[in-house]
Short mmCIF file of C-alpha atoms and ligand atoms in Angstrom, two decimals:
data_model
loop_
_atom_site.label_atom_id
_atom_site.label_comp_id
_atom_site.label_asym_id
_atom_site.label_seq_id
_atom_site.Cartn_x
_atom_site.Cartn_y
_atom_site.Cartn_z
CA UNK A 485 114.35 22.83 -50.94
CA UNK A 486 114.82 19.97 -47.86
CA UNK A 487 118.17 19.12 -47.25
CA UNK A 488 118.64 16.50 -49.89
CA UNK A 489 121.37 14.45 -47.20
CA UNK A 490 118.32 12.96 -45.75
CA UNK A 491 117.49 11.11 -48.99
CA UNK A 492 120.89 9.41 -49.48
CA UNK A 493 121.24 8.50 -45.69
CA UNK A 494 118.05 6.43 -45.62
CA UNK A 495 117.98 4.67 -42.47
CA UNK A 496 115.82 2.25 -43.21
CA UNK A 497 117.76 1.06 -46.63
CA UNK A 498 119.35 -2.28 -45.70
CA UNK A 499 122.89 -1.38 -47.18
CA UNK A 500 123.04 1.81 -45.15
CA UNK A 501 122.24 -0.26 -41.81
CA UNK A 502 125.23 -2.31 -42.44
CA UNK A 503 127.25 0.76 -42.76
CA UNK A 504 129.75 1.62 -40.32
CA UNK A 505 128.59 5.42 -38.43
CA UNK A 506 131.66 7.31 -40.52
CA UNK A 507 130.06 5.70 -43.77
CA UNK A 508 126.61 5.86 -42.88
CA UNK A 509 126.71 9.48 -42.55
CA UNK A 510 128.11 9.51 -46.60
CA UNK A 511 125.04 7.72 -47.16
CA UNK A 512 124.83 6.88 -51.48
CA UNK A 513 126.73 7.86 -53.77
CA UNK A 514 126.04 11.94 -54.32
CA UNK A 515 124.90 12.94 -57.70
CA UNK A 516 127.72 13.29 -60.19
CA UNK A 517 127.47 16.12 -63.82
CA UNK A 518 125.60 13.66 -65.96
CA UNK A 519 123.71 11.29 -63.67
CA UNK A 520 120.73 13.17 -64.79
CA UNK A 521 121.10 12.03 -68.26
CA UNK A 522 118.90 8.89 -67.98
CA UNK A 523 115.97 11.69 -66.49
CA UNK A 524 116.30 14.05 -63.73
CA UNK A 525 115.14 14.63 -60.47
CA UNK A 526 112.16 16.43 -62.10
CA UNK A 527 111.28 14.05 -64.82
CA UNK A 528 111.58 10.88 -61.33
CA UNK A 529 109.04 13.14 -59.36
CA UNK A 530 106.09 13.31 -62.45
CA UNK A 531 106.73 9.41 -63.45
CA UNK A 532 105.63 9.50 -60.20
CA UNK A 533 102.92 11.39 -59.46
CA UNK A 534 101.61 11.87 -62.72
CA UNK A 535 99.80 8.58 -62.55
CA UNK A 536 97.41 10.53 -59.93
CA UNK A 537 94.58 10.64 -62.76
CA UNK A 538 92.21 13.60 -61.56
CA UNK A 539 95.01 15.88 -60.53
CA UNK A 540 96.29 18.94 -62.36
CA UNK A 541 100.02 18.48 -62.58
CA UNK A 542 101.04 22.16 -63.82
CA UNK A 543 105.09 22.10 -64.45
CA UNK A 544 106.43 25.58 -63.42
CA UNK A 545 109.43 25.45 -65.84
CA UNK A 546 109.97 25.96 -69.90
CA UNK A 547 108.01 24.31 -72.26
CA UNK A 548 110.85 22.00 -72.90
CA UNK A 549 110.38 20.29 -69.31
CA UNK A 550 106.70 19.42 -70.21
CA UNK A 551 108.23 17.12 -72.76
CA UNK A 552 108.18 14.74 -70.32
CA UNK A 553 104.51 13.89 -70.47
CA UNK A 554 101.98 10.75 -69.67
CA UNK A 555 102.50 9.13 -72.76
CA UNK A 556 106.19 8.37 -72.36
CA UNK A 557 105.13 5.52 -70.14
CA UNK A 558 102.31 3.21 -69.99
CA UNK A 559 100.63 4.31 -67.15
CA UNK A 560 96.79 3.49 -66.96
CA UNK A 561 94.48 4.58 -65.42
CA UNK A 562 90.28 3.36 -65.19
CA UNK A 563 89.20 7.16 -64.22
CA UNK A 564 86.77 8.91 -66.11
CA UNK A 565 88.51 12.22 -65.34
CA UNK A 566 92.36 12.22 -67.46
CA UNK A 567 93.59 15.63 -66.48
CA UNK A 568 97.21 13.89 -65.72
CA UNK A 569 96.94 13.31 -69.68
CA UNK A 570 96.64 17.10 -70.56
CA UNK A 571 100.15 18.74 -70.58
CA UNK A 572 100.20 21.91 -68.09
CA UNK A 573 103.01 24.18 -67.85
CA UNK A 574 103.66 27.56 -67.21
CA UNK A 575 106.15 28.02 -70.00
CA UNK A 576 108.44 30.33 -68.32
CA UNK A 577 110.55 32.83 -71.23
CA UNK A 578 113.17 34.97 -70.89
CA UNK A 579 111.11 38.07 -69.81
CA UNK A 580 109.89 35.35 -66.42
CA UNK A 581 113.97 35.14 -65.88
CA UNK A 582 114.48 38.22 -66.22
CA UNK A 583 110.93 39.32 -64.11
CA UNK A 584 110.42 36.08 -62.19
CA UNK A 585 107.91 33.55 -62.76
CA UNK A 586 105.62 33.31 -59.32
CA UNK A 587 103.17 35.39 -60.50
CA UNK A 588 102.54 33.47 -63.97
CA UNK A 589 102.62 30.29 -61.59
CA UNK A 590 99.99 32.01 -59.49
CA UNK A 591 97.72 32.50 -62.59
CA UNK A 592 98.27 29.52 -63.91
CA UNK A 593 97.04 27.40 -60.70
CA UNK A 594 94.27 29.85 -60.72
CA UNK A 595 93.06 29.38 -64.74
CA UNK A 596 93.28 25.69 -63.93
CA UNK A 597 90.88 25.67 -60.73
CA UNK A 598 88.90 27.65 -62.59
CA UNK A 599 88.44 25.44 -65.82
CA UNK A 600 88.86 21.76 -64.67
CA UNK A 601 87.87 22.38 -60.91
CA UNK A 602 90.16 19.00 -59.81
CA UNK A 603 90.49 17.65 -56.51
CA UNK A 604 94.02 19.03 -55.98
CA UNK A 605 96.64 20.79 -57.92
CA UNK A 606 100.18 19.79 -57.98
CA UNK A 607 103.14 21.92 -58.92
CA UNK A 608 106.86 20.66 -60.03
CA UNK A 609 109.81 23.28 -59.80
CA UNK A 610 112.32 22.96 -62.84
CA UNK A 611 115.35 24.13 -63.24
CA UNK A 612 114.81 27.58 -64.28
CA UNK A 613 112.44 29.11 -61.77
CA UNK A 614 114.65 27.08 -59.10
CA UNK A 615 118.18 29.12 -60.09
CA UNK A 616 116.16 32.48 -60.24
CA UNK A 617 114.64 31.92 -57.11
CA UNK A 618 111.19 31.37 -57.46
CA UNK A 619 109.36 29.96 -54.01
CA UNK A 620 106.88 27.87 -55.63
CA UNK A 621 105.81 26.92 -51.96
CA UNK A 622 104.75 30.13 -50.79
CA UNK A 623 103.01 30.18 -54.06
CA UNK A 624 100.90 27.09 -53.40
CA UNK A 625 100.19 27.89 -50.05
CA UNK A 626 98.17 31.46 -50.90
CA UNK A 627 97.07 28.90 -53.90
CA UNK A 628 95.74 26.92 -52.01
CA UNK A 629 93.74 29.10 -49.53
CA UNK A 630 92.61 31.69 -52.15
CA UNK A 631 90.76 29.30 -53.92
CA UNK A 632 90.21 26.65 -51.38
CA UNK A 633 91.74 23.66 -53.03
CA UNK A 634 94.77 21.67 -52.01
CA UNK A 635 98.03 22.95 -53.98
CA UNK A 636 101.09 20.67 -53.60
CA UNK A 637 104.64 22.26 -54.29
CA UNK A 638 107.04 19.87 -55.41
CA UNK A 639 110.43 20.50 -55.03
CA UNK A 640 112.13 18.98 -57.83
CA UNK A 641 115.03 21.01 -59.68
CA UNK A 642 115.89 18.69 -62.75
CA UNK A 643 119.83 19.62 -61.51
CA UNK A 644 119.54 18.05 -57.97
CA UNK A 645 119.93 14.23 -58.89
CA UNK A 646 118.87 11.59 -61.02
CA UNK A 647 115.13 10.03 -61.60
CA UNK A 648 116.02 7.99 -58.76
CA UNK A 649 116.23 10.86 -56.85
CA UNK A 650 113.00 12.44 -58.08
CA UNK A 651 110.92 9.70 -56.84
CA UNK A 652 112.51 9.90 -53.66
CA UNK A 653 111.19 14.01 -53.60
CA UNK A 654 108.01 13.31 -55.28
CA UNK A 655 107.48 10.64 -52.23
CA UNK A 656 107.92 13.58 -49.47
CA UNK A 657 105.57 15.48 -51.04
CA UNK A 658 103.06 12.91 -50.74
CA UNK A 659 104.39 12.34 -47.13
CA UNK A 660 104.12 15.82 -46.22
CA UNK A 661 101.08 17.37 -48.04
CA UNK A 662 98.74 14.55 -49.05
CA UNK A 663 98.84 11.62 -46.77
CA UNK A 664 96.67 11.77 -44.18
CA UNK A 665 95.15 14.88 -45.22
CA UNK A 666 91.30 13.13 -45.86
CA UNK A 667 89.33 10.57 -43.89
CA UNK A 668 88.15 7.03 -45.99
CA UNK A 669 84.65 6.60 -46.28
CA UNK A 670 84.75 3.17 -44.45
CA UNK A 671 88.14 1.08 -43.39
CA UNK A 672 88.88 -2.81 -42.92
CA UNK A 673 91.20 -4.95 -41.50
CA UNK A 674 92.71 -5.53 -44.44
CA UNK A 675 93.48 -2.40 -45.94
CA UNK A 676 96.97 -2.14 -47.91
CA UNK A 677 98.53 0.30 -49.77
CA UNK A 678 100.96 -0.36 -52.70
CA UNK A 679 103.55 1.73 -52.93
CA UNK A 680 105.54 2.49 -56.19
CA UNK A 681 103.20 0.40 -58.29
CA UNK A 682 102.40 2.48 -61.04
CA UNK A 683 100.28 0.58 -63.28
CA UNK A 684 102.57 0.03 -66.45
CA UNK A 685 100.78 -1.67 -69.18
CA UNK A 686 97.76 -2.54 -66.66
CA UNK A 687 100.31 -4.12 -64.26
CA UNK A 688 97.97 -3.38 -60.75
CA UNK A 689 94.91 -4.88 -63.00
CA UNK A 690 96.89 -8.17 -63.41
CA UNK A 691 97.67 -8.33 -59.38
CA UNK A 692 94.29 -6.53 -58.51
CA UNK A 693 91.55 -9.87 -58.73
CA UNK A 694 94.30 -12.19 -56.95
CA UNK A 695 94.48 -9.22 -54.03
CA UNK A 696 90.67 -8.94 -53.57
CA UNK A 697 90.56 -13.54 -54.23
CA UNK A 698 92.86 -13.40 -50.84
CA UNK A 699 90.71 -10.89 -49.18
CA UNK A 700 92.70 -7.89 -48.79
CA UNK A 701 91.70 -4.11 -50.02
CA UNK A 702 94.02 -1.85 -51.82
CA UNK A 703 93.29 1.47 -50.20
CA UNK A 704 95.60 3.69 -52.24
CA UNK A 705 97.89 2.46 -54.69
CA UNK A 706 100.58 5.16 -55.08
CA UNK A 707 100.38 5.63 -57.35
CA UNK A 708 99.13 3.40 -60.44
CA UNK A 709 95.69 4.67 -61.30
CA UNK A 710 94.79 6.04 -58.07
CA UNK A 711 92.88 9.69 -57.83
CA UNK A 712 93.52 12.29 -55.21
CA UNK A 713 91.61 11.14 -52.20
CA UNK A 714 92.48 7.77 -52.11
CA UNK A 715 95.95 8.82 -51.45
CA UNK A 716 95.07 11.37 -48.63
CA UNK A 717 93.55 8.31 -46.83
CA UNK A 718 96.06 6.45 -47.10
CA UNK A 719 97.28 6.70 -43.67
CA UNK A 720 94.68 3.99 -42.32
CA UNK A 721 96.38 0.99 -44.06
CA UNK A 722 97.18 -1.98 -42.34
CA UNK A 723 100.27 -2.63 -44.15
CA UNK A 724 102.38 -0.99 -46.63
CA UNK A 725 103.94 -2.78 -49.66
CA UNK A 726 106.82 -1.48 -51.12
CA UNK A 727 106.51 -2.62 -54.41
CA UNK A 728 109.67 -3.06 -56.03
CA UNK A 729 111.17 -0.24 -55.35
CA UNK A 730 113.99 1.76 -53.44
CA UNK A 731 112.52 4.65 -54.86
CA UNK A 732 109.81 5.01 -52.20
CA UNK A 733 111.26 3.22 -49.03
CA UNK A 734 111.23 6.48 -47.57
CA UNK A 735 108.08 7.09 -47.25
CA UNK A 736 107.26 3.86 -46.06
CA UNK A 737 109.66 4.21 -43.23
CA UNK A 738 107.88 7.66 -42.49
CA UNK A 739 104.47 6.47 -42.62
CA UNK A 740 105.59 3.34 -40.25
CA UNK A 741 107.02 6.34 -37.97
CA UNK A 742 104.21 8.57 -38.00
CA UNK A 743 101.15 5.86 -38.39
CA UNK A 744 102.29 2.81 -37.57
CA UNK A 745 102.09 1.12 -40.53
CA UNK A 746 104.19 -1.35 -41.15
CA UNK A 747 105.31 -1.95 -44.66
CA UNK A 748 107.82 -4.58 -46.31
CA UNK A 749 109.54 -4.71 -49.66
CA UNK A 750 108.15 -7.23 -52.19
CA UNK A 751 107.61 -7.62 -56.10
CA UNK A 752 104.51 -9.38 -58.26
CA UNK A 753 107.26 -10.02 -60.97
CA UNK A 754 107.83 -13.86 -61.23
CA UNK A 755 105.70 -16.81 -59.26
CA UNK A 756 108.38 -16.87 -56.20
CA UNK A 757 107.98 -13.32 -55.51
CA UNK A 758 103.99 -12.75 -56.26
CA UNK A 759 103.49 -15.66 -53.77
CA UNK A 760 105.81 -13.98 -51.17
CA UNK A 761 104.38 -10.68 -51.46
CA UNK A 762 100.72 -12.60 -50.42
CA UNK A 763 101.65 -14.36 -48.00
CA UNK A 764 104.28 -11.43 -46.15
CA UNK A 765 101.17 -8.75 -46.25
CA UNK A 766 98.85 -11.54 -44.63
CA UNK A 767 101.35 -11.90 -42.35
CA UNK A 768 101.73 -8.66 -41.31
CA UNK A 769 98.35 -8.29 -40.76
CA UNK A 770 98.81 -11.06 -38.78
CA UNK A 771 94.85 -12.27 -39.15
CA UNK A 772 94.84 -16.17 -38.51
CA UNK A 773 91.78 -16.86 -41.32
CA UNK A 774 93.61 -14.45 -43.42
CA UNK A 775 97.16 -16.41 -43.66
CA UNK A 776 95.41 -19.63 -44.07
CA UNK A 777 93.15 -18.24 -47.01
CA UNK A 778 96.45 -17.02 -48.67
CA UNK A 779 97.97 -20.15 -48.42
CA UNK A 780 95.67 -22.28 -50.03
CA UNK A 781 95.58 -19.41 -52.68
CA UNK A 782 99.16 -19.69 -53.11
CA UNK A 783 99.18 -23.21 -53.64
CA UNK A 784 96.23 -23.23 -56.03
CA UNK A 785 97.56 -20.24 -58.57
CA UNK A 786 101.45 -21.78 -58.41
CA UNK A 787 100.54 -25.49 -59.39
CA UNK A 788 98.38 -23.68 -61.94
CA UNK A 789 100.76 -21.25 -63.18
CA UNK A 790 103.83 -23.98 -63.24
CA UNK A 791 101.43 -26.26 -64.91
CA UNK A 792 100.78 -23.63 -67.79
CA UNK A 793 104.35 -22.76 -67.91
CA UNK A 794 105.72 -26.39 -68.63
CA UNK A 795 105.43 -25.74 -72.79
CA UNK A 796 106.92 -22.58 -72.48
CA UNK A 797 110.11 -23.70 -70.39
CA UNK A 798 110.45 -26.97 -72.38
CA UNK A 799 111.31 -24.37 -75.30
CA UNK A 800 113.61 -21.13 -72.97
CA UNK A 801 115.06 -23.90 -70.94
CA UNK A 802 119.26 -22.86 -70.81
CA UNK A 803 118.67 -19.89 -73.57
CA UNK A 804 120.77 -17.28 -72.94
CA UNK A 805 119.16 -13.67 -71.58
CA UNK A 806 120.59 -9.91 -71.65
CA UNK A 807 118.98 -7.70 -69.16
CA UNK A 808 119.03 -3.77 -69.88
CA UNK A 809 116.50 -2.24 -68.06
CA UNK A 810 116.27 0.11 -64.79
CA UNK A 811 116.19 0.09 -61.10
CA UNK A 812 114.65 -2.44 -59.50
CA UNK A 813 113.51 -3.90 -62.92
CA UNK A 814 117.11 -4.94 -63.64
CA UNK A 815 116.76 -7.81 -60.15
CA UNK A 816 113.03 -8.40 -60.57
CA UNK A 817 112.94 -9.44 -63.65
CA UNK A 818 116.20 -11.79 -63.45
CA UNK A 819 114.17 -13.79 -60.65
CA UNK A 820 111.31 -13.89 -63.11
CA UNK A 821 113.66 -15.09 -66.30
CA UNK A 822 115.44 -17.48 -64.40
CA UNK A 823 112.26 -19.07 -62.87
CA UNK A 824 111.76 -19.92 -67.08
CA UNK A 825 114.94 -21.41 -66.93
CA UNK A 826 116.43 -19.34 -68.82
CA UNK A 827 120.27 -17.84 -68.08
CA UNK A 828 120.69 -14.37 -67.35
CA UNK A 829 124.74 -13.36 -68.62
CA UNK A 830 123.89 -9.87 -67.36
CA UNK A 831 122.31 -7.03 -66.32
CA UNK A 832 122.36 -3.50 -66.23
CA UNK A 833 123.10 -1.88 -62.84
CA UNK A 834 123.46 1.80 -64.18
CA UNK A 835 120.10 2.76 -62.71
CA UNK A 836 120.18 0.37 -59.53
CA UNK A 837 120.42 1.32 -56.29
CA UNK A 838 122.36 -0.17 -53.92
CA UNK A 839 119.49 -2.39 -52.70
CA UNK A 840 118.74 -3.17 -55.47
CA UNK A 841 122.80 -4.26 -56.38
CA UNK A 842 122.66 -6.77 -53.29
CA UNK A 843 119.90 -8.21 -54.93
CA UNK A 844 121.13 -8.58 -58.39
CA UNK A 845 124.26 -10.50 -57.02
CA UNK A 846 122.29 -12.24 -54.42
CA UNK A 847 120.69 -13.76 -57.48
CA UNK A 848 123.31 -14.20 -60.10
CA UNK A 849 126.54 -14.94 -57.47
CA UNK A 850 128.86 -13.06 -59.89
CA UNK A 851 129.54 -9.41 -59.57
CA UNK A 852 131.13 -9.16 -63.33
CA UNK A 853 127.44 -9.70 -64.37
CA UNK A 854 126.56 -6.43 -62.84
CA UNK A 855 126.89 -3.91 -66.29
CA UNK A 856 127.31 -1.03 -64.42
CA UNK A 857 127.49 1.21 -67.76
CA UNK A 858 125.49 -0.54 -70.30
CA UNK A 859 127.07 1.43 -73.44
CA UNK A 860 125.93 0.29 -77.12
CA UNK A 861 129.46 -1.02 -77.52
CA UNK A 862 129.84 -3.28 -74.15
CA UNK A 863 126.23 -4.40 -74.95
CA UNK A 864 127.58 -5.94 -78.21
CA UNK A 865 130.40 -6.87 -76.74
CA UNK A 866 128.09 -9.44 -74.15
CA UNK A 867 126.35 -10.49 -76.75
CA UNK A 868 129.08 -11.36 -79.11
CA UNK A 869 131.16 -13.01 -76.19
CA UNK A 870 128.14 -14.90 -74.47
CA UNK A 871 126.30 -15.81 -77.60
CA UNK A 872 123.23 -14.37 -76.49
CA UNK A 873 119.75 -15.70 -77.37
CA UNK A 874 117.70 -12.85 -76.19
CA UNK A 875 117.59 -9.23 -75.05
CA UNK A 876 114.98 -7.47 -72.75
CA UNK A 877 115.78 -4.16 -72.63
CA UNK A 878 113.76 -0.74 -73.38
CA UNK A 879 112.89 0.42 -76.61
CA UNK A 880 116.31 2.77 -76.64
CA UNK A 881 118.60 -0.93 -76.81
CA UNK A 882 116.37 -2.11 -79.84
CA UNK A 883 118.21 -0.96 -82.46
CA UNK A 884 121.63 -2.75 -80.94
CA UNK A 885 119.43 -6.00 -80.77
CA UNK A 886 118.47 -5.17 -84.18
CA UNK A 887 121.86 -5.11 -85.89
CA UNK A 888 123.46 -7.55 -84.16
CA UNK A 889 120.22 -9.76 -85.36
CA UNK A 890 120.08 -11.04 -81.94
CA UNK A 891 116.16 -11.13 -80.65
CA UNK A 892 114.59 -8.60 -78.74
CA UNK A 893 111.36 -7.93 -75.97
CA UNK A 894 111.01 -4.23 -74.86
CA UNK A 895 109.89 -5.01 -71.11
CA UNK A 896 110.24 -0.97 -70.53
CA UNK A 897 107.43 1.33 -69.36
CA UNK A 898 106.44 1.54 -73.28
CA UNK A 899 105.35 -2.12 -73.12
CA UNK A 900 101.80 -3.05 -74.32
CA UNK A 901 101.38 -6.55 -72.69
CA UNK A 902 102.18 -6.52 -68.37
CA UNK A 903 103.80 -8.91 -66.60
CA UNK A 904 102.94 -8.80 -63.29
CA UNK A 905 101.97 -11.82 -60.91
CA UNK A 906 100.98 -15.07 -62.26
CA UNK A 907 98.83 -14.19 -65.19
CA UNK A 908 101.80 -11.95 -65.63
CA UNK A 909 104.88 -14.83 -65.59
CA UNK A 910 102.78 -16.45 -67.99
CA UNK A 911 101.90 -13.42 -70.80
CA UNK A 912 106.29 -12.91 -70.14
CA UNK A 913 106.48 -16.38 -71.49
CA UNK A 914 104.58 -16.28 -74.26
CA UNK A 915 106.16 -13.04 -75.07
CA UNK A 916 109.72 -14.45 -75.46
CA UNK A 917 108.85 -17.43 -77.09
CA UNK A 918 106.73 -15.38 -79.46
CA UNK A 919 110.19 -12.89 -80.24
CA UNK A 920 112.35 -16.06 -80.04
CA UNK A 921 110.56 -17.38 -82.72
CA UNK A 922 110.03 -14.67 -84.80
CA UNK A 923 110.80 -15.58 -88.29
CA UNK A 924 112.50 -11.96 -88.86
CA UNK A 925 115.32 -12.81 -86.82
CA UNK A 926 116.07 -15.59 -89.50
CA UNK A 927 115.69 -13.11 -92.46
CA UNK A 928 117.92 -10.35 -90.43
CA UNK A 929 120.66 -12.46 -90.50
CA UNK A 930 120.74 -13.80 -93.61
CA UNK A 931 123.38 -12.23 -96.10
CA UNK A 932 122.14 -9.66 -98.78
CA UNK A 933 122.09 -11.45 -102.39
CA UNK A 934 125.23 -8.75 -102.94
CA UNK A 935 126.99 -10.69 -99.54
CA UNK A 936 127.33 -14.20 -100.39
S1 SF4 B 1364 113.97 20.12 -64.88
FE1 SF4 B 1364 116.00 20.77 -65.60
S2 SF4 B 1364 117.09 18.89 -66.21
FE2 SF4 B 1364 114.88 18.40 -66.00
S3 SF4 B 1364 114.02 18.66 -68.09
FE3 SF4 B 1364 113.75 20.65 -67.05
S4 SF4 B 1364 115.60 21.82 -67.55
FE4 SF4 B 1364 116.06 19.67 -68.06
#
């Protein structure tokens, strides 16, 4: 296992740099007994990678760890081969604790070479092999030359952190075994990589056309329905975008180091952002033509977009909006609300980094919005006190929204419809005022015949 300090003193993570040295070296806040609760390290490092289609992702852990599977989130993906939809595990019993569990590992890598022959194999420690000892990384490595095929450990104990924190691990692997590893048939000026954009509900098809329209070329997207070698080459990018997320600013920081790449931080949730994410990767590529091209671009999709939006906003203007959802999610999607006029009361910060805190209050200028334990109970409680018109919020909040007959959008990874970039603001709009006027709400609230 790395020395996990590294990931909570993240240099380049803007609320460390404006730490003093003696706090810097604290970096974020540790992991606490039950920060895991909302997924661990583990489940952070498949969400992921598991969106890396034509990949075996074998889980070396009990079957119980392999719960976490593809289908919990709407990843998609346009390849032909779905391995990363097939459950592997090495279901490790209590004769593999007793034993050990490397050579059932070993076997396991080896039946799946031999069956699905994939472009790489990756391998997540759990829990259990982790406390008996198990060195999945020696594992992979005589893997990995026996039969030829790259075999990526991933070091990933469900007990060392939060999801959060599993991203963060998940990214070093990438870093440290995968990137850079393969050539790219053919490069461009204007090749970018996406980082954390994992293709929710078709998100990267919704920003995908208005990329390519501006004349750039996404050369790995890591790592919403990308395969295998598009992420080993993705060390000849122009620019990296971090796309909303914390999660992964570590490895763009590395790649900048190792590379040269440089990367920036951006979102495709709302019109403001999608435009700034355009026009800050054009301008890091710094091509004259290019900048101008995005421009006009800009202009054209916004007047189009606001133009489309004006029924919409006529009908959310000054409604009243709970936010419950996590990470970076929880600021993104504020920008994105209040750009329909609506006004956000709250939102969850349970999940949030710190970044991603600054952000929040940068954009609603009151900390006691910040819900920094969004519990059933203070959720009602908002709602109640606020008279709230709305609540996004995963599918877990629904039944809260439910009886408190207040009206409810699940903008989660289980969502069907995406909402990224402009296509995306506009879908999110039709989406509310779709749930807003949902007759149910009407017939929730009204009093059983046995009531009145
Ligand atoms: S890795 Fe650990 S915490 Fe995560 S699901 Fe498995 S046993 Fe639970």
């Amino acid at each position: 296992m790395r020395n996990l300090e590294e990931f909570f003193t993240e240099p380049a993570c803007g609320i460390n740099k404006s730490k003093g040295d003696k706090e810097k070296k604290v970096g974020c806040s540790k992991p606490k007994p039950g920060s895991a609760s909302g997924g661990c390290a583990f489940d952070g490092a498949q969400i992921t990678l598991l969106p890396i289609a034509d990949a075996v992702h074998i889980v070396h852990g009990p079957i119980a760890c392999a719960g976490n599977s593809w289908d919990n989130r709407g990843t998609r993906s346009s390849s032909p081969i779905t391995y990363y939809r097939m459950g592997f595990t090495t279901d490790l019993s209590e004769i593999d604790v007793i034993h050990g569990g490397e050579n059932k590992l070993y076997m396991a890598i080896k039946e799946a070479v031999e069956k699905y022959n994939p472009p790489a194999v990756f391998v997540y420690q759990t829990c259990v092999p982790a406390m008996i000892g198990d060195d999945i990384q020696a594992i992979c490595n005589k893997a990995s030359k026996d039969f030829n095929i790259p075999v990526v450990p991933v070091d990933s104990p469900g007990f060392v952190g939060s999801k959060n924190l599993g991203n963060k691990l998940a990214g070093d692997a990438l870093f440290r075994y995968v990137i850079g590893t393969k050539e790219p048939e053919y490069t461009t000026p204007y090749d970018v990589n996406l980082l954390g954009e994992y293709n929710i509900a078709g998100e990267l098809w919704q920003v995908l056309p208005l990329l390519q329209e501006a004349g750039f070329r996404i050369l790995a997207c890591i790592t919403g329905d990308s395969r295998y070698n598009d992420i080993a080459t993705a060390h000849r990018a122009k620019v990296n975008m971090v796309v909303c997320s914390k999660a992964l600013l570590n490895l763009a920081r590395r790649m900048e180091e190792k590379y040269g790449i440089p990367y920036f931080e951006g979102s495709f949730y709302g019109i403001k952002d999608t435009s700034d994410a355009l026009r800050n990767m054009a301008l890091l590529i710094g091509d004259k033509d290019l900048i101008e091209r995005v421009e006009k671009l800009i202009e054209v999709k916004e007047a189009e977009t606001k133009e489309k939006l004006k029924p919409y906003i006529e009908k959310l203007k000054g409604k009243k909006v709970l936010i419950n959802t996590g990470g970076v999610k929880s600021w993104s999607m504020v920008a994105q609300v209040q750009e329909l006029g609506m006004e956000v009361v709250g939102t969850s910060a349970k999940k949030s980094t710190e970044g991603d805190k600054g952000r929040m209050l940068e954009l609603l200028g009151d900390e006691k919005k910040l819900i920094d334990d969004p519990n059933p109970k203070e959720l009602i409680k908002i709602m109640r006190s606020e008279n709230v018109d709305l609540l996004l919020a995963g599918g877990r909040s629904k039944f809260v929204a439910f009886k408190e007959g207040i009206p409810f959008l699940d903008v989660n990874q289980e969502r069907i419809r995406g909402y990224a970039g402009y296509e995306g603001m506009l879908l999110l709009a039709e989406d509310i005022v779709r749930t807003l006027e949902n007759p149910v709400w009407n017939l929730r609230r009204r009093k059983a015949p046995w009531q009145e």
